[in-house]
mmCIF file of C-alpha atoms in Angstrom:
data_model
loop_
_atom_site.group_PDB
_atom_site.id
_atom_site.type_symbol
_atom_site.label_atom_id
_atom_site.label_comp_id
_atom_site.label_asym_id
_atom_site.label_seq_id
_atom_site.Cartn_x
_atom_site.Cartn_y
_atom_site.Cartn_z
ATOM 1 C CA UNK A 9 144.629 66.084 -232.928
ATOM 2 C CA UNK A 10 145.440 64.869 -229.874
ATOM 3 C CA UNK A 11 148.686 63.122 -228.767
ATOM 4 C CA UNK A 12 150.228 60.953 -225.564
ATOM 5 C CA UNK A 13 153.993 59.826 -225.167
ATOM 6 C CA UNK A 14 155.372 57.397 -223.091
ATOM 7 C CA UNK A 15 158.935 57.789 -223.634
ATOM 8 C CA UNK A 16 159.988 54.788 -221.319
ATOM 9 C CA UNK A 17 158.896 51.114 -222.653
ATOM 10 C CA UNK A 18 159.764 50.088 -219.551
ATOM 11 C CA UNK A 19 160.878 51.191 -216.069
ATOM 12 C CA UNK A 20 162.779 49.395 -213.490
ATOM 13 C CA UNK A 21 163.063 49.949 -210.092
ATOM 14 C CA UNK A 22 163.737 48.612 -206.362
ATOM 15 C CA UNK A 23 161.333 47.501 -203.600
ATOM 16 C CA UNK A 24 161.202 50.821 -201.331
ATOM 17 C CA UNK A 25 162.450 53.454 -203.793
ATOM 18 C CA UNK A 26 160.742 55.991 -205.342
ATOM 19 C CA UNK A 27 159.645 55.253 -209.234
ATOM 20 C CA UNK A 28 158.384 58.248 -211.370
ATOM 21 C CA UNK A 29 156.756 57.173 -215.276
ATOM 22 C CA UNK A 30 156.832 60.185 -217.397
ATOM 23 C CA UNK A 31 154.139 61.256 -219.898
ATOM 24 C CA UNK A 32 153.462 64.123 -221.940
ATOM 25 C CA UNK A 33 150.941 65.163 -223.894
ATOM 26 C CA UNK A 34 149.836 66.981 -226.395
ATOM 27 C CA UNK A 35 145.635 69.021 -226.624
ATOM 28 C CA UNK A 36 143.841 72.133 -227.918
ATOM 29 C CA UNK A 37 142.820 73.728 -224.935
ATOM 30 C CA UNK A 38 142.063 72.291 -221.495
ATOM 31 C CA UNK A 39 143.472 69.026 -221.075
ATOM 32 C CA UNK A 40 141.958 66.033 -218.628
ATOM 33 C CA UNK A 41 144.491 63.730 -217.886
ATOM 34 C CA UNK A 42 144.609 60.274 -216.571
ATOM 35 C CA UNK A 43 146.376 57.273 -215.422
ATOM 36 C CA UNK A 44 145.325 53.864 -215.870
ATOM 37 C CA UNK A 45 147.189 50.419 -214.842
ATOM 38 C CA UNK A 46 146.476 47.252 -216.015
ATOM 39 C CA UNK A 47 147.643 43.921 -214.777
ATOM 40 C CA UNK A 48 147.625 40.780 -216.881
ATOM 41 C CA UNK A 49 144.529 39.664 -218.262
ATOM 42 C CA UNK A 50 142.738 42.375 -217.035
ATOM 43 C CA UNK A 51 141.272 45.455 -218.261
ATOM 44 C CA UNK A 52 142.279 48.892 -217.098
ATOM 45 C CA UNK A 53 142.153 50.469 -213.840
ATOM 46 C CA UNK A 54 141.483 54.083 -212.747
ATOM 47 C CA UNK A 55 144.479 55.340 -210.716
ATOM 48 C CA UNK A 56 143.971 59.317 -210.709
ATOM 49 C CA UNK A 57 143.167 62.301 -212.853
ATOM 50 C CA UNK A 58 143.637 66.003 -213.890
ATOM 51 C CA UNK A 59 141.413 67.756 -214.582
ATOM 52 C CA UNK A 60 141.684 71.467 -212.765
ATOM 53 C CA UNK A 61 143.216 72.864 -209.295
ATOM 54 C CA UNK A 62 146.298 71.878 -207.847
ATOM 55 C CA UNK A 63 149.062 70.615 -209.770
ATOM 56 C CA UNK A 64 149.526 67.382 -207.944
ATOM 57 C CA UNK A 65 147.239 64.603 -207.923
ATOM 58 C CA UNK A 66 146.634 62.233 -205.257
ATOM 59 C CA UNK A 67 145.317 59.057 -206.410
ATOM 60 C CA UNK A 68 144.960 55.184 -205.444
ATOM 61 C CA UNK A 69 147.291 52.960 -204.082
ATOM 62 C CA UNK A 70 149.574 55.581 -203.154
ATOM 63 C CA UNK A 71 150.127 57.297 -206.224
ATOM 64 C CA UNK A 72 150.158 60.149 -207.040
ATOM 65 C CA UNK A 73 150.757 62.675 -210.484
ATOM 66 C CA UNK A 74 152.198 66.334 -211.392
ATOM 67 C CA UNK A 75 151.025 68.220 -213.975
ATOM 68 C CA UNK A 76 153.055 70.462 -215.302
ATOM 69 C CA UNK A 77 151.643 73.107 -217.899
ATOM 70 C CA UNK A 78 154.819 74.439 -219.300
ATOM 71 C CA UNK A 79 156.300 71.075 -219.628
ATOM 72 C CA UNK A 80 152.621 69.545 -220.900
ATOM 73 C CA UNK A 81 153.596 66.807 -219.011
ATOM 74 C CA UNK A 82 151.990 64.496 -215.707
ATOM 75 C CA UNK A 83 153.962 62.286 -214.582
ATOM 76 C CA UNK A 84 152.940 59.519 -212.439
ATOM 77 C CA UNK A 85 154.811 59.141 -209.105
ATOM 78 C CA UNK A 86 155.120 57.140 -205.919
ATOM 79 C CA UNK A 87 157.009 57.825 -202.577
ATOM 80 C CA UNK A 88 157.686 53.856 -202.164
ATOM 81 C CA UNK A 89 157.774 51.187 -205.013
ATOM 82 C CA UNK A 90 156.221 47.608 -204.307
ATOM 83 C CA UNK A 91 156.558 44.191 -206.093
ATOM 84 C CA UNK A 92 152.802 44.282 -206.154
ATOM 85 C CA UNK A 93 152.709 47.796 -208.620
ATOM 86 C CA UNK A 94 154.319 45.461 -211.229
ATOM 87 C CA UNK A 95 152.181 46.237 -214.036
ATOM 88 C CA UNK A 96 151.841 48.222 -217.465
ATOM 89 C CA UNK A 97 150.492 51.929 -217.039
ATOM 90 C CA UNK A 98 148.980 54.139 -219.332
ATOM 91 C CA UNK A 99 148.384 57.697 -219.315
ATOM 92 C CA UNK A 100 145.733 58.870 -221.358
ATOM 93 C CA UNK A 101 144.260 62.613 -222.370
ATOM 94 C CA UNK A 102 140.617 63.340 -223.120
ATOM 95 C CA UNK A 103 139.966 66.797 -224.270
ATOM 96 C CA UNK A 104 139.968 69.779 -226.991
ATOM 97 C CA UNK A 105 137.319 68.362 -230.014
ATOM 98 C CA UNK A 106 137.484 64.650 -229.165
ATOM 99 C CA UNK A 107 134.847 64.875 -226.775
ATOM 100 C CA UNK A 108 134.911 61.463 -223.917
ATOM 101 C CA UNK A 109 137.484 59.660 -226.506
ATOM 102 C CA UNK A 110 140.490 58.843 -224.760
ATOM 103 C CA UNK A 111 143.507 59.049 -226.454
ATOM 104 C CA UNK A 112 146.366 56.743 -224.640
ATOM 105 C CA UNK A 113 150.341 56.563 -224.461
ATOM 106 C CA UNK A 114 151.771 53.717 -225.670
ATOM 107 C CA UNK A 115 152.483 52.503 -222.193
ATOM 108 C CA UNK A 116 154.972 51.837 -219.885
ATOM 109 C CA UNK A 117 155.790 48.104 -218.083
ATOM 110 C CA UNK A 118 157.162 49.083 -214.626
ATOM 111 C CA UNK A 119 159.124 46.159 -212.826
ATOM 112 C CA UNK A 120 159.589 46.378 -209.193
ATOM 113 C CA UNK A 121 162.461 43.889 -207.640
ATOM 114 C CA UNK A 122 162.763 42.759 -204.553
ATOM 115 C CA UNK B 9 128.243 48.664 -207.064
ATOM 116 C CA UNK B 10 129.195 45.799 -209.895
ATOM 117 C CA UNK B 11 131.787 46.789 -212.184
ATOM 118 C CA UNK B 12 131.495 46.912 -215.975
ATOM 119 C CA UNK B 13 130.514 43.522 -217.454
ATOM 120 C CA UNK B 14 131.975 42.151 -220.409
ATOM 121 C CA UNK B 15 130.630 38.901 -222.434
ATOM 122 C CA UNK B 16 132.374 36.267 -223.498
ATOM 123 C CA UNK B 17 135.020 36.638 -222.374
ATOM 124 C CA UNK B 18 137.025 34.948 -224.826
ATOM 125 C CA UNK B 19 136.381 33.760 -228.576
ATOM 126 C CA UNK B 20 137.561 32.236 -231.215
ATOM 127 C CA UNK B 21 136.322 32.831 -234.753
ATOM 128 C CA UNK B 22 137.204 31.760 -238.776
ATOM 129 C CA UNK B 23 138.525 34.699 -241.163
ATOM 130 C CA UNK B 24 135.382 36.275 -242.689
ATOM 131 C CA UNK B 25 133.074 35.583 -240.233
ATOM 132 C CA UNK B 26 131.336 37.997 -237.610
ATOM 133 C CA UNK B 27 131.115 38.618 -234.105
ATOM 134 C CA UNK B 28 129.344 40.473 -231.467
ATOM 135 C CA UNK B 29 130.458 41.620 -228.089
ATOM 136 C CA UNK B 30 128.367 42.453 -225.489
ATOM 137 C CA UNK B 31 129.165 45.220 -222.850
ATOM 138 C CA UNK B 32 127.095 46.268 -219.506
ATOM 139 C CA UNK B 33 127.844 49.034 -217.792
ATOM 140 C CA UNK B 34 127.946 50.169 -214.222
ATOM 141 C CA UNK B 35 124.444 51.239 -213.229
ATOM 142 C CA UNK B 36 123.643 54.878 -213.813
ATOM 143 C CA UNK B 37 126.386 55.122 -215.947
ATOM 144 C CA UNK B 38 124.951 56.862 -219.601
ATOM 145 C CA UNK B 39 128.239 56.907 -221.692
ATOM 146 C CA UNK B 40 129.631 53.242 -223.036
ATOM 147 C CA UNK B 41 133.114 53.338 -224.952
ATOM 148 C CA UNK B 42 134.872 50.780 -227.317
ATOM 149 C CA UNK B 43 138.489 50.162 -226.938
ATOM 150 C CA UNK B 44 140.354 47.586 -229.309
ATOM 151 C CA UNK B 45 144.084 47.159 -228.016
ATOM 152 C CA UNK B 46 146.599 45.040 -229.498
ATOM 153 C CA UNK B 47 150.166 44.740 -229.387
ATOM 154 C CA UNK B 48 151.346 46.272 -232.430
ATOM 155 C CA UNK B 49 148.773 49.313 -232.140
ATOM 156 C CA UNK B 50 148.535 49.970 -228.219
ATOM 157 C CA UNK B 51 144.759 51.032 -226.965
ATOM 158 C CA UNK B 52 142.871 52.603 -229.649
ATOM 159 C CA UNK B 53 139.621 54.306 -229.598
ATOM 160 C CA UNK B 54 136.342 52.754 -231.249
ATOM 161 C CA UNK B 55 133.313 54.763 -230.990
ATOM 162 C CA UNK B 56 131.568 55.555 -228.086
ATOM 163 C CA UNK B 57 127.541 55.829 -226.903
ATOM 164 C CA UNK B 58 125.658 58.326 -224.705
ATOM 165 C CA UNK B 59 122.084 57.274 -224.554
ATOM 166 C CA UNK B 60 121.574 55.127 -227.296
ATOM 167 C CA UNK B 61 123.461 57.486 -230.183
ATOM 168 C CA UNK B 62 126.535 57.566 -231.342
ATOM 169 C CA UNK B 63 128.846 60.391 -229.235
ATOM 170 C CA UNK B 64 131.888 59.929 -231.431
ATOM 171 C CA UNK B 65 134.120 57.918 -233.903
ATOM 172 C CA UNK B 66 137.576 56.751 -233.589
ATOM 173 C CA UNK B 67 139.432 55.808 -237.146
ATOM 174 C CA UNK B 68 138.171 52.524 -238.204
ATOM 175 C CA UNK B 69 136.772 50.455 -241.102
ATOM 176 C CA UNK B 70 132.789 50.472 -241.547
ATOM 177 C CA UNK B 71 133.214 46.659 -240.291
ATOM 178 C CA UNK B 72 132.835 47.670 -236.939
ATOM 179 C CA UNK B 73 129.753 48.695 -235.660
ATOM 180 C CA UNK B 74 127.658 49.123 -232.737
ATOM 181 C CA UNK B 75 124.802 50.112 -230.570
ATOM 182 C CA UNK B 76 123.131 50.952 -227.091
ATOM 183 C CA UNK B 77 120.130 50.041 -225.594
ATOM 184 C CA UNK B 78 117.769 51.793 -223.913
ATOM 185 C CA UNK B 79 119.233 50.337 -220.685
ATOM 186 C CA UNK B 80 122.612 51.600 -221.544
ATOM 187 C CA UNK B 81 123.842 47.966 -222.673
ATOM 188 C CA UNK B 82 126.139 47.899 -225.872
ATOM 189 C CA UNK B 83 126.890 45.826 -228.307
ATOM 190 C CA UNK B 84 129.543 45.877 -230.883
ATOM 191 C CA UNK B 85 129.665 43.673 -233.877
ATOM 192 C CA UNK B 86 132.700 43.212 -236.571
ATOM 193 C CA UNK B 87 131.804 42.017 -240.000
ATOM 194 C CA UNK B 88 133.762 40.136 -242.421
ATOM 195 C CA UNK B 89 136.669 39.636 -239.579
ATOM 196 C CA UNK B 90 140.817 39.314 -240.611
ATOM 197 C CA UNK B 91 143.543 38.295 -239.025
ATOM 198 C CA UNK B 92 144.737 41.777 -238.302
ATOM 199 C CA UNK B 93 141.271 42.062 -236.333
ATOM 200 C CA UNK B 94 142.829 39.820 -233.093
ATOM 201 C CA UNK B 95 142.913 41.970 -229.716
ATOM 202 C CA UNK B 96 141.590 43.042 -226.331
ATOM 203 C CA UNK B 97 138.066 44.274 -226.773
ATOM 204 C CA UNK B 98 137.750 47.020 -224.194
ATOM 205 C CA UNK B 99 134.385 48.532 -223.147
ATOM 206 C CA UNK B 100 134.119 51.283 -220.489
ATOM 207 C CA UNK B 101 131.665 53.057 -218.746
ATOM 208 C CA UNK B 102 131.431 56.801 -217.210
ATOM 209 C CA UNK B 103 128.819 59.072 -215.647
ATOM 210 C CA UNK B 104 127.358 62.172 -216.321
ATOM 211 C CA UNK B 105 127.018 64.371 -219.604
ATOM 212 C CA UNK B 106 130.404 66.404 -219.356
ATOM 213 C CA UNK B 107 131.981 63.232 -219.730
ATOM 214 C CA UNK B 108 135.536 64.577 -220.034
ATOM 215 C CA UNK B 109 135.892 65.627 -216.919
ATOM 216 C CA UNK B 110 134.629 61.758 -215.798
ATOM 217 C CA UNK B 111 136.910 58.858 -215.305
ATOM 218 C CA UNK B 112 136.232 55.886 -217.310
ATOM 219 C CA UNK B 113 135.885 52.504 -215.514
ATOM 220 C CA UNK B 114 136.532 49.454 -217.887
ATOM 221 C CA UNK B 115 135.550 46.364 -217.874
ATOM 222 C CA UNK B 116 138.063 42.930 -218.351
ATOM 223 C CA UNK B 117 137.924 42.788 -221.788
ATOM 224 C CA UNK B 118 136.550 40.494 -224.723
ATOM 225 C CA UNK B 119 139.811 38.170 -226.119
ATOM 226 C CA UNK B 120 139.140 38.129 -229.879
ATOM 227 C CA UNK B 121 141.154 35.342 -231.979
ATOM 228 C CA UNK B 122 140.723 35.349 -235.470
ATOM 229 C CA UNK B 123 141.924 32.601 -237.163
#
């Protein structure tokens, strides 16, 4: 079975500093690796994946994610934290026998302060 | 290109009755997924569809169903609904047949209150 920890509920940080919300994971074989955000009342939005290649990800909005195969962890990152990435993200894993089913973290509520 | 589609957007229903969501997903795309997230539970996986069969099965009672169209439309439909069946109905859409290399784009979600 496949598994996804979030190991933060929450994660507060300042306008203009860097934020980092950690994930790990647990797949048989290959995993595929995602972030999603979603704001309220909204459904989820694609922010990058993993699937092969270079260990860090580039993705939208400015963020960016580093997998890390010893660690079997991908944390998402960002140089510079804004008010407006207030949200909840979720990192998800799809691989091994589940086939497209995406198996998500429990989340993590970032709040950026002015 | 429009995004995925999800109708109604909110509901309310009475213990024991049923419901059906409806789901449209972004042209082209083959594979349709069901999401119910709540709370207690976080985002957990339904089933999903690849061209009108269903791909796989995520852990829940036979009171949730569903279907694709020919058109790649969904539909999924709970029977006999409890309390414990309030959430975020989630439906998403990806391309291609190696689908888990593909991102999934959702849609906004179906509001279920059972009451």
């Amino acid at each position: 079975a496949q598994s996804v920890a979030q190991p933060e509920d929450q994660v507060n940080v300042a306008e203009g500093n860097p934020l980092t919300v950690k994930c790990t994971y647990s797949v048989s074989g290959n995993p595929y690796l995602f972030w999603y955000v979603q704001y309220p009342n909204r459904g989820l939005q694609f922010l990058l994946k993993y699937i092969t290649g270079d260990n860090l990800v580039k993705g939208s909005y400015g963020f960016e994610a580093e997998f890390n195969k010893s660690q079997t962890s991908f944390h998402l990152k960002k140089p510079s934290a804004l008010v407006s990435d207030s949200a909840l993200y979720f990192c998800a894993v799809s691989g091994g026998l589940a086939g497209n089913m995406l198996t998500f973290g429990g989340g993590t509520r970032l709040m950026v302060k002015p | 290109k429009a995004g995925v589609t999800q109708t109604p957007r909110y509901l309310i229903k009475t213990r024991g009755q049923q419901v059906t969501l409806s789901c449209s997903p972004i042209s082209g795309h083959r594979s349709v997924s069901w999401y119910q997230q709540t709370p207690g539970q976080g985002l957990q996986f339904l089933f999903e569809y690849f061209s009108e069969t269903q791909r796989n099965k995520g852990n829940f009672p036979g009171r949730f169903s569903g279907r694709q169209f020919s058109n790649s439309r969904s539909e999924m439909n709970v029977s006999t609904l409890e309390l414990g069946d309030s959430a975020l109905y989630l439906c998403a859409s990806s391309l291609g047949v190696r689908d888990r290399e593909y991102e999934q784009y959702f849609g906004p979600g179906t509001r279920l209150t059972v009451t």
